[in-house]
């Protein structure tokens, strides 16, 4: 598990604790589905992951702002941000999709385009929700939302005046 750090390198153990709670909520909902005690632990965990990711990504982007608006430094920051995301997320994501398609996991074969293009959330919306889809592919919606967030947020953080 990656240790949560602020851009300046200051470690915040609280974020690691929150991440642990988020993982526990998702794991609990997957393995102990009937025992939710009136809560939706999985959705709460995913929401917590989104908040933590947004906080950390925003900090990284704000620290990488240098120079005047539109300067080459800011474009370099954008390129560096996307290069890091691609190297961190794409290899494992696409390897997983390829492996699932190769072993002929039916829902993946039928919805491959949606996942490859990070549009799983759109697919699930069209189907009436992620609960309607097969459980073997339902987790792809959060990755799609995260990647769509990455399409807009870096530009706002780097180029808008603050």
XYZ file of N, CA and C in Angstrom:
486
model
N 0.856 -1.171 0.000
C 0.000 0.000 0.000
C 0.897 1.228 0.000
N 0.584 2.181 -0.828
C 1.362 3.408 -0.931
C 1.090 4.284 0.284
N 2.138 4.857 0.843
C 1.991 5.731 1.997
C 1.544 7.100 1.512
N 0.506 7.621 2.138
C -0.017 8.929 1.754
C 0.949 10.013 2.196
N 1.341 10.860 1.269
C 2.249 11.964 1.567
C 1.699 13.242 0.960
N 1.955 14.317 1.642
C 1.668 15.619 1.063
C 2.769 15.944 0.073
N 2.516 16.864 -0.847
C 3.516 17.185 -1.855
C 4.871 17.562 -1.286
N 4.909 18.237 -0.120
C 6.194 18.647 0.432
C 6.894 17.518 1.183
N 6.348 16.331 1.128
C 6.971 15.169 1.759
C 6.525 14.944 3.190
N 5.729 15.834 3.760
C 5.242 15.670 5.118
C 4.273 14.492 5.157
N 4.580 13.510 5.963
C 3.736 12.323 6.055
C 2.570 12.594 6.997
N 1.397 12.188 6.582
C 0.205 12.339 7.417
C -0.368 10.955 7.699
N -0.041 10.368 8.848
C -0.535 9.014 9.158
C -2.058 8.938 9.197
N -2.719 10.067 9.440
C -4.182 10.064 9.453
C -4.746 9.621 8.109
N -4.062 10.023 7.045
C -4.540 9.631 5.717
C -4.398 8.127 5.512
N -3.328 7.549 6.049
C -3.170 6.095 5.967
C -4.284 5.403 6.745
N -4.650 5.973 7.890
C -5.747 5.416 8.673
C -7.070 5.510 7.942
N -7.313 6.647 7.293
C -8.541 6.798 6.507
C -8.565 5.839 5.320
N -7.411 5.663 4.683
C -7.331 4.725 3.569
C -7.632 3.299 4.057
N -7.139 2.954 5.231
C -7.418 1.635 5.803
C -8.913 1.460 6.037
N -9.563 2.506 6.550
C -11.012 2.434 6.744
C -11.743 2.277 5.416
N -11.281 2.971 4.388
C -11.904 2.864 3.068
C -11.766 1.444 2.524
N -10.573 0.877 2.637
C -10.355 -0.504 2.177
C -11.240 -1.459 2.973
N -11.287 -1.269 4.269
C -12.102 -2.151 5.116
C -13.575 -2.092 4.717
N -14.067 -0.887 4.405
C -15.473 -0.757 3.984
C -15.757 -1.488 2.691
N -14.862 -1.362 1.725
C -15.056 -2.034 0.434
C -14.956 -3.549 0.604
N -13.950 -4.001 1.337
C -13.773 -5.441 1.556
C -14.977 -6.005 2.309
N -15.423 -5.297 3.337
C -16.580 -5.755 4.112
C -17.804 -5.907 3.206
N -18.049 -4.936 2.350
C -19.242 -5.007 1.509
C -19.158 -6.132 0.488
N -17.942 -6.456 0.027
C -17.790 -7.542 -0.940
C -17.898 -8.907 -0.275
N -17.288 -9.068 0.892
C -17.240 -10.384 1.525
C -18.344 -10.627 2.543
N -18.891 -9.554 3.085
C -19.914 -9.688 4.117
C -21.170 -8.922 3.715
N -21.519 -8.989 2.441
C -22.627 -8.232 1.881
C -23.899 -8.172 2.703
N -24.399 -9.315 3.185
C -25.658 -9.273 3.932
C -25.553 -8.589 5.291
N -24.359 -8.378 5.793
C -24.167 -7.842 7.142
C -23.665 -6.399 7.095
N -24.482 -5.514 6.548
C -24.085 -4.117 6.403
C -24.581 -3.238 7.550
N -25.389 -3.765 8.423
C -25.889 -3.031 9.604
C -26.564 -1.717 9.220
N -27.222 -1.695 8.085
C -27.926 -0.495 7.650
C -27.054 0.527 6.933
N -25.785 0.220 6.750
C -24.863 1.126 6.059
C -24.433 0.501 4.744
N -23.995 1.320 3.831
C -23.412 0.819 2.588
C -21.917 1.068 2.673
N -21.226 0.147 3.360
C -19.804 0.322 3.646
C -18.963 0.430 2.378
N -19.335 -0.312 1.343
C -18.569 -0.268 0.103
C -18.619 1.103 -0.543
N -19.813 1.663 -0.653
C -19.949 2.990 -1.253
C -19.283 4.058 -0.388
N -19.390 3.905 0.931
C -18.718 4.850 1.820
C -17.205 4.761 1.629
N -16.675 3.549 1.473
C -15.241 3.377 1.255
C -14.786 3.971 -0.061
N -15.560 3.743 -1.114
C -15.209 4.307 -2.427
C -15.260 5.832 -2.373
N -16.277 6.385 -1.737
C -16.358 7.842 -1.609
C -15.162 8.390 -0.840
N -14.756 7.693 0.203
C -13.594 8.122 0.969
C -12.328 8.071 0.111
N -12.196 7.030 -0.705
C -11.066 6.960 -1.643
C -11.067 8.151 -2.591
N -12.234 8.505 -3.115
C -12.325 9.647 -4.025
C -11.891 10.941 -3.324
N -12.331 11.136 -2.100
C -11.962 12.345 -1.356
C -10.454 12.380 -1.110
N -9.894 11.264 -0.655
C -8.448 11.206 -0.408
C -7.662 11.443 -1.689
N -8.086 10.810 -2.765
C -7.402 10.980 -4.040
C -7.471 12.427 -4.498
N -8.632 13.038 -4.399
C -8.782 14.436 -4.784
C -7.906 15.350 -3.956
N -7.835 15.095 -2.658
C -6.997 15.904 -1.769
C -5.529 15.782 -2.147
N -5.058 14.560 -2.322
C -3.643 14.346 -2.640
C -3.291 14.869 -4.036
N -4.146 14.601 -5.012
C -3.886 15.059 -6.382
C -3.893 16.588 -6.433
N -4.841 17.202 -5.743
C -4.897 18.659 -5.728
C -3.620 19.235 -5.114
N -3.143 18.652 -4.030
C -1.905 19.109 -3.417
C -0.715 18.983 -4.350
N -0.633 17.867 -5.041
C 0.462 17.652 -5.999
C 0.401 18.685 -7.117
N -0.793 18.908 -7.628
C -0.947 19.857 -8.739
C -0.664 21.295 -8.308
N -1.154 21.675 -7.137
C -0.917 23.047 -6.679
C 0.564 23.290 -6.428
N 1.265 22.290 -5.916
C 2.694 22.463 -5.697
C 3.454 22.545 -7.019
N 2.952 21.891 -8.045
C 3.664 21.886 -9.323
C 3.429 23.160 -10.137
N 2.542 24.037 -9.655
C 2.309 25.322 -10.342
C 3.549 26.188 -10.194
N 4.124 26.564 -11.309
C 5.300 27.443 -11.292
C 5.195 28.398 -12.463
N 5.749 29.563 -12.311
C 5.778 30.510 -13.417
C 4.438 31.165 -13.651
N 4.391 31.986 -14.653
C 3.172 32.713 -15.017
C 2.187 31.779 -15.714
N 0.904 32.143 -15.698
C -0.083 31.313 -16.398
C 0.298 31.115 -17.862
N 0.214 29.868 -18.315
C 0.536 29.547 -19.700
C 2.019 29.358 -19.952
N 2.834 29.469 -18.918
C 4.283 29.320 -19.102
C 4.627 27.864 -19.399
N 5.791 27.640 -19.990
C 6.207 26.261 -20.280
C 6.282 25.394 -19.028
N 6.557 25.999 -17.861
C 6.617 25.225 -16.624
C 5.269 24.568 -16.315
N 4.207 25.272 -16.555
C 2.881 24.716 -16.263
C 2.529 23.598 -17.250
N 2.902 23.778 -18.513
C 2.658 22.700 -19.478
C 3.509 21.482 -19.132
N 4.707 21.703 -18.653
C 5.544 20.591 -18.199
C 4.881 19.877 -17.023
N 4.282 20.644 -16.114
C 3.593 20.053 -14.964
C 2.434 19.165 -15.421
N 1.700 19.617 -16.428
C 0.595 18.823 -16.975
C 1.133 17.525 -17.580
N 2.166 17.642 -18.410
C 2.746 16.441 -19.040
C 3.282 15.471 -17.986
N 3.950 15.991 -16.975
C 4.489 15.140 -15.914
C 3.362 14.452 -15.145
N 2.310 15.203 -14.851
C 1.169 14.623 -14.136
C 0.582 13.451 -14.911
N 0.302 13.674 -16.198
C -0.303 12.605 -16.995
C 0.654 11.438 -17.202
N 1.919 11.696 -17.358
C 2.894 10.603 -17.508
C 2.900 9.732 -16.252
N 2.872 10.357 -15.093
C 2.859 9.587 -13.838
C 1.582 8.766 -13.703
N 0.450 9.360 -14.061
C -0.826 8.623 -13.970
C -0.829 7.438 -14.931
N -0.382 7.665 -16.159
C -0.362 6.596 -17.167
C 0.537 5.458 -16.696
N 1.702 5.779 -16.203
C 2.628 4.733 -15.757
C 2.112 3.991 -14.527
N 1.345 4.671 -13.690
C 0.850 4.041 -12.463
C -0.403 3.200 -12.709
N -1.294 3.674 -13.561
C -2.610 3.045 -13.684
C -2.747 2.160 -14.926
N -2.331 2.636 -16.077
C -2.616 1.950 -17.332
C -2.065 0.531 -17.424
N -0.805 0.270 -17.068
C -0.295 -1.099 -17.277
C -1.125 -2.169 -16.562
N -1.386 -1.973 -15.283
C -2.148 -2.977 -14.534
C -3.597 -3.044 -15.014
N -4.191 -1.897 -15.301
C -5.577 -1.861 -15.758
C -5.751 -2.622 -17.071
N -4.912 -2.290 -18.054
C -5.058 -2.937 -19.358
C -4.598 -4.393 -19.331
N -3.636 -4.727 -18.488
C -3.234 -6.125 -18.349
C -4.382 -6.948 -17.745
N -5.061 -6.369 -16.769
C -6.207 -7.056 -16.164
C -7.313 -7.266 -17.187
N -7.627 -6.225 -17.952
C -8.660 -6.363 -18.986
C -8.278 -7.419 -20.022
N -7.029 -7.394 -20.453
C -6.576 -8.370 -21.453
C -6.651 -9.785 -20.900
N -6.225 -9.966 -19.670
C -6.259 -11.291 -19.057
C -7.694 -11.798 -18.918
N -8.586 -10.930 -18.465
C -9.991 -11.327 -18.325
C -10.613 -11.656 -19.680
N -10.238 -10.915 -20.714
C -10.746 -11.200 -22.059
C -10.164 -12.514 -22.580
N -8.879 -12.761 -22.306
C -8.235 -13.995 -22.772
C -8.826 -15.242 -22.130
N -9.168 -15.146 -20.853
C -9.768 -16.313 -20.193
C -11.278 -16.349 -20.407
N -11.747 -15.437 -21.260
C -13.133 -15.424 -21.719
C -14.144 -15.181 -20.591
N -13.838 -14.213 -19.737
C -14.828 -13.800 -18.744
C -15.925 -13.067 -19.507
N -17.084 -13.649 -19.525
C -18.155 -13.202 -20.415
C -18.497 -11.716 -20.298
N -18.699 -11.183 -19.097
C -19.055 -9.761 -19.049
C -17.972 -8.852 -19.642
N -16.723 -9.218 -19.497
C -15.644 -8.398 -20.060
C -15.691 -8.456 -21.573
N -15.853 -9.643 -22.116
C -15.893 -9.774 -23.577
C -17.052 -8.968 -24.161
N -18.170 -8.941 -23.480
C -19.347 -8.246 -23.989
C -19.267 -6.728 -23.833
N -18.469 -6.261 -22.893
C -18.423 -4.822 -22.591
C -17.006 -4.262 -22.704
N -16.156 -4.936 -23.445
C -14.741 -4.599 -23.518
C -14.508 -3.140 -23.919
N -15.203 -2.646 -24.941
C -15.031 -1.260 -25.398
C -15.266 -0.267 -24.271
N -16.308 -0.488 -23.486
C -16.651 0.441 -22.412
C -15.510 0.549 -21.404
N -14.893 -0.571 -21.098
C -13.834 -0.570 -20.091
C -12.522 -0.030 -20.652
N -12.176 -0.434 -21.863
C -10.925 0.021 -22.486
C -10.912 1.541 -22.616
N -12.054 2.137 -22.874
C -12.141 3.584 -23.060
C -12.482 4.329 -21.767
N -12.435 3.640 -20.637
C -12.756 4.233 -19.331
C -14.144 4.854 -19.325
N -15.093 4.146 -19.906
C -16.483 4.586 -19.908
C -17.385 3.583 -19.190
N -16.820 2.808 -18.293
C -17.599 1.810 -17.561
C -18.758 2.446 -16.819
N -18.528 3.609 -16.223
C -19.597 4.273 -15.483
C -20.758 4.654 -16.397
N -20.466 5.036 -17.633
C -21.525 5.357 -18.595
C -22.298 4.085 -18.936
N -21.576 2.993 -19.136
C -22.228 1.715 -19.420
C -23.168 1.314 -18.281
N -22.677 1.414 -17.040
C -23.500 1.021 -15.896
C -24.710 1.937 -15.751
N -24.539 3.217 -16.037
C -25.663 4.146 -16.007
C -26.723 3.724 -17.024
N -26.278 3.373 -18.211
C -27.209 2.945 -19.258
C -27.913 1.637 -18.900
N -27.262 0.816 -18.081
C -27.851 -0.458 -17.662
C -28.758 -0.301 -16.447
N -28.770 0.871 -15.842
C -29.616 1.091 -14.670
C -28.852 1.021 -13.365
N -27.542 1.052 -13.401
C -26.739 1.056 -12.172
C -25.705 -0.041 -12.189
N -24.663 0.143 -11.388
C -23.600 -0.856 -11.360
C -24.075 -2.150 -10.719
N -25.113 -2.087 -9.892
C -25.623 -3.303 -9.262
C -26.239 -4.250 -10.285
N -26.725 -3.691 -11.411
C -27.361 -4.503 -12.448
C -26.314 -5.312 -13.209
N -25.125 -4.751 -13.321
C -24.050 -5.414 -14.062
C -23.491 -6.577 -13.250
N -22.770 -7.425 -13.933
C -22.134 -8.551 -13.276
C -21.147 -8.057 -12.229
N -21.068 -8.745 -11.111
C -20.160 -8.329 -10.043
C -18.699 -8.435 -10.459
N -18.397 -9.212 -11.496
C -16.999 -9.341 -11.915
C -16.495 -8.120 -12.660
N -17.393 -7.219 -13.057
C -16.958 -6.004 -13.746
C -17.425 -4.733 -13.054
N -18.195 -4.848 -11.994
C -18.791 -3.661 -11.377
C -17.757 -2.711 -10.792
N -16.591 -3.207 -10.421
C -15.585 -2.331 -9.827
C -14.925 -1.394 -10.831
N -15.119 -1.607 -12.131
C -14.498 -0.749 -13.135
C -15.103 0.659 -13.176
N -16.290 0.835 -12.601
C -16.914 2.158 -12.661
C -16.092 3.198 -11.911
N -15.504 2.830 -10.775
C -14.755 3.820 -10.001
C -13.474 4.231 -10.716
N -12.846 3.303 -11.426
C -11.657 3.653 -12.213
C -12.024 4.605 -13.352
N -13.183 4.388 -13.957
C -13.629 5.286 -15.032
C -13.872 6.690 -14.488
N -14.513 6.782 -13.340
C -14.774 8.088 -12.738
C -13.453 8.781 -12.410
N -12.504 8.039 -11.864
C -11.203 8.616 -11.522
C -10.488 9.146 -12.762
N -10.479 8.381 -13.838
C -9.808 8.824 -15.060
C -10.514 10.022 -15.685
N -11.824 10.080 -15.596
C -12.549 11.236 -16.120
C -12.265 12.483 -15.281
N -12.092 12.304 -13.988
C -11.682 13.394 -13.107
C -10.323 13.930 -13.544
N -9.420 13.025 -13.927
C -8.074 13.416 -14.362
C -8.080 14.162 -15.697
N -9.152 14.082 -16.451
C -9.221 14.811 -17.722
C -9.401 16.313 -17.517
N -10.021 16.704 -16.424
C -10.376 18.104 -16.215
C -9.593 18.762 -15.077
N -9.522 18.088 -13.950
C -8.985 18.696 -12.734
C -7.557 19.240 -12.871
N -6.630 18.526 -13.491
C -5.262 19.059 -13.598
C -5.205 20.411 -14.308
N -5.978 20.575 -15.367
C -5.980 21.850 -16.081
C -6.517 22.982 -15.206
N -7.567 22.676 -14.437
C -8.115 23.691 -13.545
C -7.106 24.094 -12.474
N -6.454 23.121 -11.882
C -5.502 23.404 -10.800
C -4.243 24.093 -11.289
N -3.803 23.783 -12.498
C -2.554 24.351 -13.006
C -2.767 25.729 -13.631
N -3.877 25.921 -14.336
C -4.020 27.133 -15.125
C -4.968 28.188 -14.569
N -5.906 27.813 -13.696
C -6.797 28.840 -13.135
C -6.039 29.644 -12.073
N -6.290 30.933 -12.025
C -5.653 31.727 -10.977
C -6.251 31.378 -9.611
N -5.388 31.319 -8.636
C -5.865 30.977 -7.280
C -5.498 32.093 -6.332
